[in-house]
Short mmCIF file of C-alpha atoms in Angstrom, two decimals:
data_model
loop_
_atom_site.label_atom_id
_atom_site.label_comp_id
_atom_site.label_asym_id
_atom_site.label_seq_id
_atom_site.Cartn_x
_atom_site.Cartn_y
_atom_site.Cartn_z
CA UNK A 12 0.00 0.00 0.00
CA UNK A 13 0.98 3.64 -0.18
CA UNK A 14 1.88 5.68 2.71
CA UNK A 15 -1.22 7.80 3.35
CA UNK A 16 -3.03 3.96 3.54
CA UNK A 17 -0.64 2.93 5.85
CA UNK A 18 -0.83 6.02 8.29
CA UNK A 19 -4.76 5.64 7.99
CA UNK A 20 -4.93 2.14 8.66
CA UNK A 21 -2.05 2.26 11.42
CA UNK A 22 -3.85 5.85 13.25
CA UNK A 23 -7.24 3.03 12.63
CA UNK A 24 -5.68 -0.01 14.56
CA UNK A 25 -4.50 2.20 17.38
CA UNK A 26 -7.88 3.81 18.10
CA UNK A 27 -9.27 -0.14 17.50
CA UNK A 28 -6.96 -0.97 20.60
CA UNK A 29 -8.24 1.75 22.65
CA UNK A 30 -11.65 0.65 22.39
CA UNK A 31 -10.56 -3.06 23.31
CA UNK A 32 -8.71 -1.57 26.37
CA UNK A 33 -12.38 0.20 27.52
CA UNK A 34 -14.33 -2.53 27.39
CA UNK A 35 -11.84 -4.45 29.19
CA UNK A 36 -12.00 -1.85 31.85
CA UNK A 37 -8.59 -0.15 31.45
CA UNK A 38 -9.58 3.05 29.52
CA UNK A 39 -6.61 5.11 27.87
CA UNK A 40 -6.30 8.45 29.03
CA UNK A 41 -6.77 10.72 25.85
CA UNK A 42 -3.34 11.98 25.09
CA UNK A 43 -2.60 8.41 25.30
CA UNK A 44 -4.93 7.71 23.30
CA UNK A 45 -4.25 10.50 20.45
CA UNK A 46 -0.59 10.21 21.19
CA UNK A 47 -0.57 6.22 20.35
CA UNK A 48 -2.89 7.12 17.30
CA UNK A 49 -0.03 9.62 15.53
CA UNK A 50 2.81 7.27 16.79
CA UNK A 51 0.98 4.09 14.78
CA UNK A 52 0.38 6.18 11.91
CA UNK A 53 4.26 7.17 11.74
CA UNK A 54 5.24 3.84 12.68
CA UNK A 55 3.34 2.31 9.65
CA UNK A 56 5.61 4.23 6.83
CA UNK A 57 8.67 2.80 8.69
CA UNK A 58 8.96 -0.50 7.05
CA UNK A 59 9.21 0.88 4.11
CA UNK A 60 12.99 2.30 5.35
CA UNK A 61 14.26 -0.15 2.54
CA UNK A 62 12.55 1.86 0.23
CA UNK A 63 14.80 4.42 -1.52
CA UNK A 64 11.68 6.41 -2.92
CA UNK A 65 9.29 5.83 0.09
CA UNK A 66 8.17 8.91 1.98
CA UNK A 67 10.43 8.31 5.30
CA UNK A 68 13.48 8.07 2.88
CA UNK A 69 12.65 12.01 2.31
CA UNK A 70 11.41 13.14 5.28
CA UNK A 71 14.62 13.88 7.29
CA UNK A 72 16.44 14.79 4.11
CA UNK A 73 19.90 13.35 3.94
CA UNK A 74 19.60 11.58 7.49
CA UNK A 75 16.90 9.46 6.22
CA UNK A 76 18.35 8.99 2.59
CA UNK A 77 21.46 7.52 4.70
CA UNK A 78 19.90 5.39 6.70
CA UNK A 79 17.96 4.14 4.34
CA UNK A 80 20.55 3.16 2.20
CA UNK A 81 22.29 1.41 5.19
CA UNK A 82 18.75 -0.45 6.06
CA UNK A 83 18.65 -1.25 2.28
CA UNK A 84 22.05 -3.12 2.08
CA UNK A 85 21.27 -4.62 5.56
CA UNK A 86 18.10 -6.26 4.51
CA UNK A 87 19.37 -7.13 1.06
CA UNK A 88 22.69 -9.05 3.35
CA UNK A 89 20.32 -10.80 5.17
CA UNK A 90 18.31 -11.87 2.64
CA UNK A 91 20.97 -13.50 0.74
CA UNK A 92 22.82 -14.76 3.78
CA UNK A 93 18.96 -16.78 4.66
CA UNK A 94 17.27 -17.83 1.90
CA UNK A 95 16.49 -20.76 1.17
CA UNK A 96 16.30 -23.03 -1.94
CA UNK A 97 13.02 -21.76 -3.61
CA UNK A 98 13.75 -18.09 -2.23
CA UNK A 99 13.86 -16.01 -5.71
CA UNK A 100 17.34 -14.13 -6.27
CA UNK A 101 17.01 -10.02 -5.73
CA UNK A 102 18.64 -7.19 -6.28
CA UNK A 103 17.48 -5.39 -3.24
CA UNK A 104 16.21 -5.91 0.33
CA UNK A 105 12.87 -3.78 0.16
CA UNK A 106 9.69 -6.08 1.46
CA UNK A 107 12.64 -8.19 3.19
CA UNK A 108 13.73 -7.53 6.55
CA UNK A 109 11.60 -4.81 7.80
CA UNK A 110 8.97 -6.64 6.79
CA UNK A 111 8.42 -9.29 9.20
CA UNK A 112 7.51 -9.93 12.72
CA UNK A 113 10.93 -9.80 13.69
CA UNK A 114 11.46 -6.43 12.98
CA UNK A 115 8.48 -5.15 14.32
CA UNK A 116 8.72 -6.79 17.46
CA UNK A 117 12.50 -4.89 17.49
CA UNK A 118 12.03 -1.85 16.50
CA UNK A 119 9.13 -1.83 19.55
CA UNK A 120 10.99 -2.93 22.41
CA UNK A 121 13.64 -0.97 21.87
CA UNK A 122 11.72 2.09 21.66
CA UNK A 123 10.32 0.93 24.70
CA UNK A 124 13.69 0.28 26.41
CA UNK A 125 15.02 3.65 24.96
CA UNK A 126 12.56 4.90 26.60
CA UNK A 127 12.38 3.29 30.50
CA UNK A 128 16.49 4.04 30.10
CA UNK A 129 17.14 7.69 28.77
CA UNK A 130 13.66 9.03 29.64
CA UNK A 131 12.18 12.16 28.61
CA UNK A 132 14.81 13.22 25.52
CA UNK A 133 14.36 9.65 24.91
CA UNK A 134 10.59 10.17 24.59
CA UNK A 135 10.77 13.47 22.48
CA UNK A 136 12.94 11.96 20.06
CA UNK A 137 10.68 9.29 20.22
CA UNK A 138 7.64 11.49 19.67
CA UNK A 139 9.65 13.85 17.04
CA UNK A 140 10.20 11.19 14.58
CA UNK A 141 7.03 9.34 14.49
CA UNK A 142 5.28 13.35 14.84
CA UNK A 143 6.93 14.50 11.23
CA UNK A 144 5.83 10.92 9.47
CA UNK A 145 2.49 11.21 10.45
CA UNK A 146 2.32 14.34 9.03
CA UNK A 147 4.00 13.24 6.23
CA UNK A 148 1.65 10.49 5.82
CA UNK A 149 -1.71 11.57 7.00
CA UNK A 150 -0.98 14.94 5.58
CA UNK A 151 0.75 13.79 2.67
CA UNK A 152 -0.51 16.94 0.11
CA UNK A 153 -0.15 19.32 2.44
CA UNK A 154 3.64 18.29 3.43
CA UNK A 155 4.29 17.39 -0.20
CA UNK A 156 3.88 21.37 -0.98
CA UNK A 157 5.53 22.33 2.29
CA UNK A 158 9.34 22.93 3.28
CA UNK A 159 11.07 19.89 4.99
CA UNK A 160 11.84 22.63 8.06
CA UNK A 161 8.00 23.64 8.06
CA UNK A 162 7.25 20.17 9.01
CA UNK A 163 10.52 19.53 11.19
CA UNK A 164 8.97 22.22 12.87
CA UNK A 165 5.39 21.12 13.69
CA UNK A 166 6.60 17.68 14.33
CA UNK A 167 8.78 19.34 17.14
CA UNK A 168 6.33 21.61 18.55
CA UNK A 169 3.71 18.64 18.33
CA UNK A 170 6.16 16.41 20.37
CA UNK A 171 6.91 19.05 23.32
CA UNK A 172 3.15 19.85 23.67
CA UNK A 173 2.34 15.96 23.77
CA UNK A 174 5.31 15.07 25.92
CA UNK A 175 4.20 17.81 28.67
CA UNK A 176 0.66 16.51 28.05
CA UNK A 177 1.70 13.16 28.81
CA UNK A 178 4.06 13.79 31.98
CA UNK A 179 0.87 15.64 33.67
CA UNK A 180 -0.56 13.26 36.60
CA UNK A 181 -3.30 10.71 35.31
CA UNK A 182 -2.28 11.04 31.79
CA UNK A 183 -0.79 8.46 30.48
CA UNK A 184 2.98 8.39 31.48
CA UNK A 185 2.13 5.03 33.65
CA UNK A 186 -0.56 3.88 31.40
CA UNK A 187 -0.34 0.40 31.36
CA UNK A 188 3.28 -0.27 33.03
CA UNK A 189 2.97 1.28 36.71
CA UNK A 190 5.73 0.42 38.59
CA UNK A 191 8.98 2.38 39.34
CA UNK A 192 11.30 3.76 36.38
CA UNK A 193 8.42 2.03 33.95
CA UNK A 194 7.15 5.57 32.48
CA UNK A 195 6.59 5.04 29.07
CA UNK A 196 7.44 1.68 28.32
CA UNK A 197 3.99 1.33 26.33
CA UNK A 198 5.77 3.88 23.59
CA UNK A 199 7.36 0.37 21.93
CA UNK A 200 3.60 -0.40 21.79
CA UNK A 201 2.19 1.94 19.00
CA UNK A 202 5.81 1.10 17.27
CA UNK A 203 5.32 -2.43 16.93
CA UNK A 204 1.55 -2.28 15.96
CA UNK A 205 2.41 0.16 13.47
CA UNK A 206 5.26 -2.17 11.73
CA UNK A 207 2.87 -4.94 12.04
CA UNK A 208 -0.33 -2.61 10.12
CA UNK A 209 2.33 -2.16 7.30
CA UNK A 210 3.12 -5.50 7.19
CA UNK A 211 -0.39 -6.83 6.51
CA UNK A 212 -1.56 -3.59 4.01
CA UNK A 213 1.26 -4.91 1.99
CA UNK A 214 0.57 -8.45 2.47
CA UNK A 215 -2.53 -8.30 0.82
CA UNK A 216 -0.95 -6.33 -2.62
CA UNK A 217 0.39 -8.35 -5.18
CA UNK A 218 3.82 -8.96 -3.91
CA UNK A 219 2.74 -9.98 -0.36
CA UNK A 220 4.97 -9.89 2.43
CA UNK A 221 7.27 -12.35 4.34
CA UNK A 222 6.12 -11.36 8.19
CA UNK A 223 6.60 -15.27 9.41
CA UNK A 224 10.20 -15.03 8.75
CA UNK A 225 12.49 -16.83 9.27
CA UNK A 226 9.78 -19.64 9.70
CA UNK A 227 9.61 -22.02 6.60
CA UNK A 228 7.24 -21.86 4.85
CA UNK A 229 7.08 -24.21 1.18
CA UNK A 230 10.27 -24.58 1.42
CA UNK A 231 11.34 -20.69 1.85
CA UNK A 232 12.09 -18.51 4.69
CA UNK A 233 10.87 -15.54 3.14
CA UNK A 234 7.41 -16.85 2.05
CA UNK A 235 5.43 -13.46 0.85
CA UNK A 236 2.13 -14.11 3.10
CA UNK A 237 -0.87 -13.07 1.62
CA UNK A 238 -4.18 -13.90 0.97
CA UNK A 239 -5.39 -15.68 -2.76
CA UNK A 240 -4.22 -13.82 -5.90
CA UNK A 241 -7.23 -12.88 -7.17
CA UNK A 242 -8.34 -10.87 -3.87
CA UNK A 243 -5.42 -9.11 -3.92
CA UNK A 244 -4.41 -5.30 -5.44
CA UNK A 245 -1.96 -3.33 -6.44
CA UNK A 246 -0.07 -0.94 -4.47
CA UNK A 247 -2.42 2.84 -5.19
CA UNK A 248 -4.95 1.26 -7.01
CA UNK A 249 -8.31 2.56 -6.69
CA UNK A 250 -9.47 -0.28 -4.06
CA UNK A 251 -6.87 1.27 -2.11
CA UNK A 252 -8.27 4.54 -2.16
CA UNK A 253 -11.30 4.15 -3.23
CA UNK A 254 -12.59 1.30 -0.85
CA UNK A 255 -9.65 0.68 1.91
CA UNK A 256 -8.93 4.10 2.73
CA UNK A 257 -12.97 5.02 3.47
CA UNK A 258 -12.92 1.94 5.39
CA UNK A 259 -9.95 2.64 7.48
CA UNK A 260 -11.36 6.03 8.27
CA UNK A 261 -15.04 4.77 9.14
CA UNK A 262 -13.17 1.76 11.50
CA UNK A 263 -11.27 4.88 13.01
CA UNK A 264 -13.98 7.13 14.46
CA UNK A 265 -15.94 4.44 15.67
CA UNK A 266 -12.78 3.17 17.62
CA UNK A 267 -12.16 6.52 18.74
CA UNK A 268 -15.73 6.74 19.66
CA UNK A 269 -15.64 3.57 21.89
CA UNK A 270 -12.39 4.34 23.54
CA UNK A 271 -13.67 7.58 24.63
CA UNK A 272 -16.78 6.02 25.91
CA UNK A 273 -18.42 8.50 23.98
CA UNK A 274 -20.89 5.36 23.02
#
């Protein structure tokens, strides 16, 4: 999928798991509950990191063109170094690495562990990065026509207010992991449920993706999951944004409505 799609559907899933946690009795405090919303929509344009067109290859200019190339020729290493006999040769690691499980479930807890360790520079940086993708991706026409500053700018400003939000009593800090030195440990949460979102929007495309690796699967490690080829679409097509995207949004606001008890 594109990268507005995956900021929709990630923002959706995030909201989904709010409502979840009120009817389970352990309601999110709103800026949690907004905060985890723009962390899973950043989070689900991260995968694509292997991606040397993808929006987060652009958004932090030559930072992001850097590490993506690095993530590229990590991924690609891997892949060679893995797969198995009915693996197809490549010529690059995009849909590889940073999209499976694996990486997801990384790229989570160590946000998380970041987090518990440095603390609240930890947590802005945290907030910063994920704050300018979701821009970038629920925004994506607006940034597209704006400077790369502008929107280093609002990202910033969006992660100070949200931080100082957060760090107010009853907000959210502790939400979910109470105990001593375990502020903001649920940050790796949004993370890894946005990697995961990605994961599946591109699973069901036509090139599928391998999230069970390094499982075997029919004799390959990096089987592309996916559902039957005829239910499946191309990346932009219109089901994407004529049918997904409505849906995503639709699946959104009533999540948003539940979590907030509003019904």
């Amino acid at each position: 999928m594109m990268g507005p799609a995956h900021s929709l559907s990630g923002a959706a899933a995030w909201l989904g798991v709010g409502a979840l946690a009120e009817a389970n009795g352990h309601e999110m405090p709103w800026p949690v509950l907004l905060v985890g919303a723009l962390i899973t929509a950043g989070a689900a344009l991260a995968p694509d990191l292997d991606h040397k067109s993808a929006t987060i290859s652009r958004a932090f200019g030559p930072v992001s063109k850097a590490l993506c190339n690095f993530v590229d020729a990590l991924s690609y290493g891997i892949y060679k170094a893995t797969r198995g006999k009915k693996d197809p040769r490549r010529n690059g690691g995009h849909r590889t690495l940073t999209h499976t499980l694996v990486w997801a479930v990384l790229m989570g807890a160590g946000a998380s562990a970041l987090a518990v360790a440095v603390g609240r520079w930890a947590v802005l940086g945290i907030l910063f990065v994920h704050m300018v993708l979701a821009i970038e991706g629920l925004l994506w026409r607006q940034a597209r026509v704006s400077s790369d500053v502008l929107v280093w700018l609002l990202g910033a400003t969006s992660a100070w207010m949200l931080a100082d939000f957060l760090d107010r009593p009853g907000n959210g800090a502790h939400w979910l992991f109470t105990g001593d030195g375990q502020a903001y440990m649920w940050l790796g949460l949004p993370i890894l449920l946005g990697a995961l979102v990605h994961d599946i929007g591109d699973a069901i495309t036509v090139s599928g993706a391998p999230i069970l690796w390094p499982l075997p699967i029919a004799r390959r490690l990096w089987y592309p999951l996916g559902p039957p080829k005829f239910m499946r679409f191309r990346a932009g097509s219109w089901v994407e944004l004529k049918i997904l995207m409505p849906i995503f949004m639709a699946l959104g606001a009533v999540g948003g409505l539940f979590a907030l008890n509003v019904v």
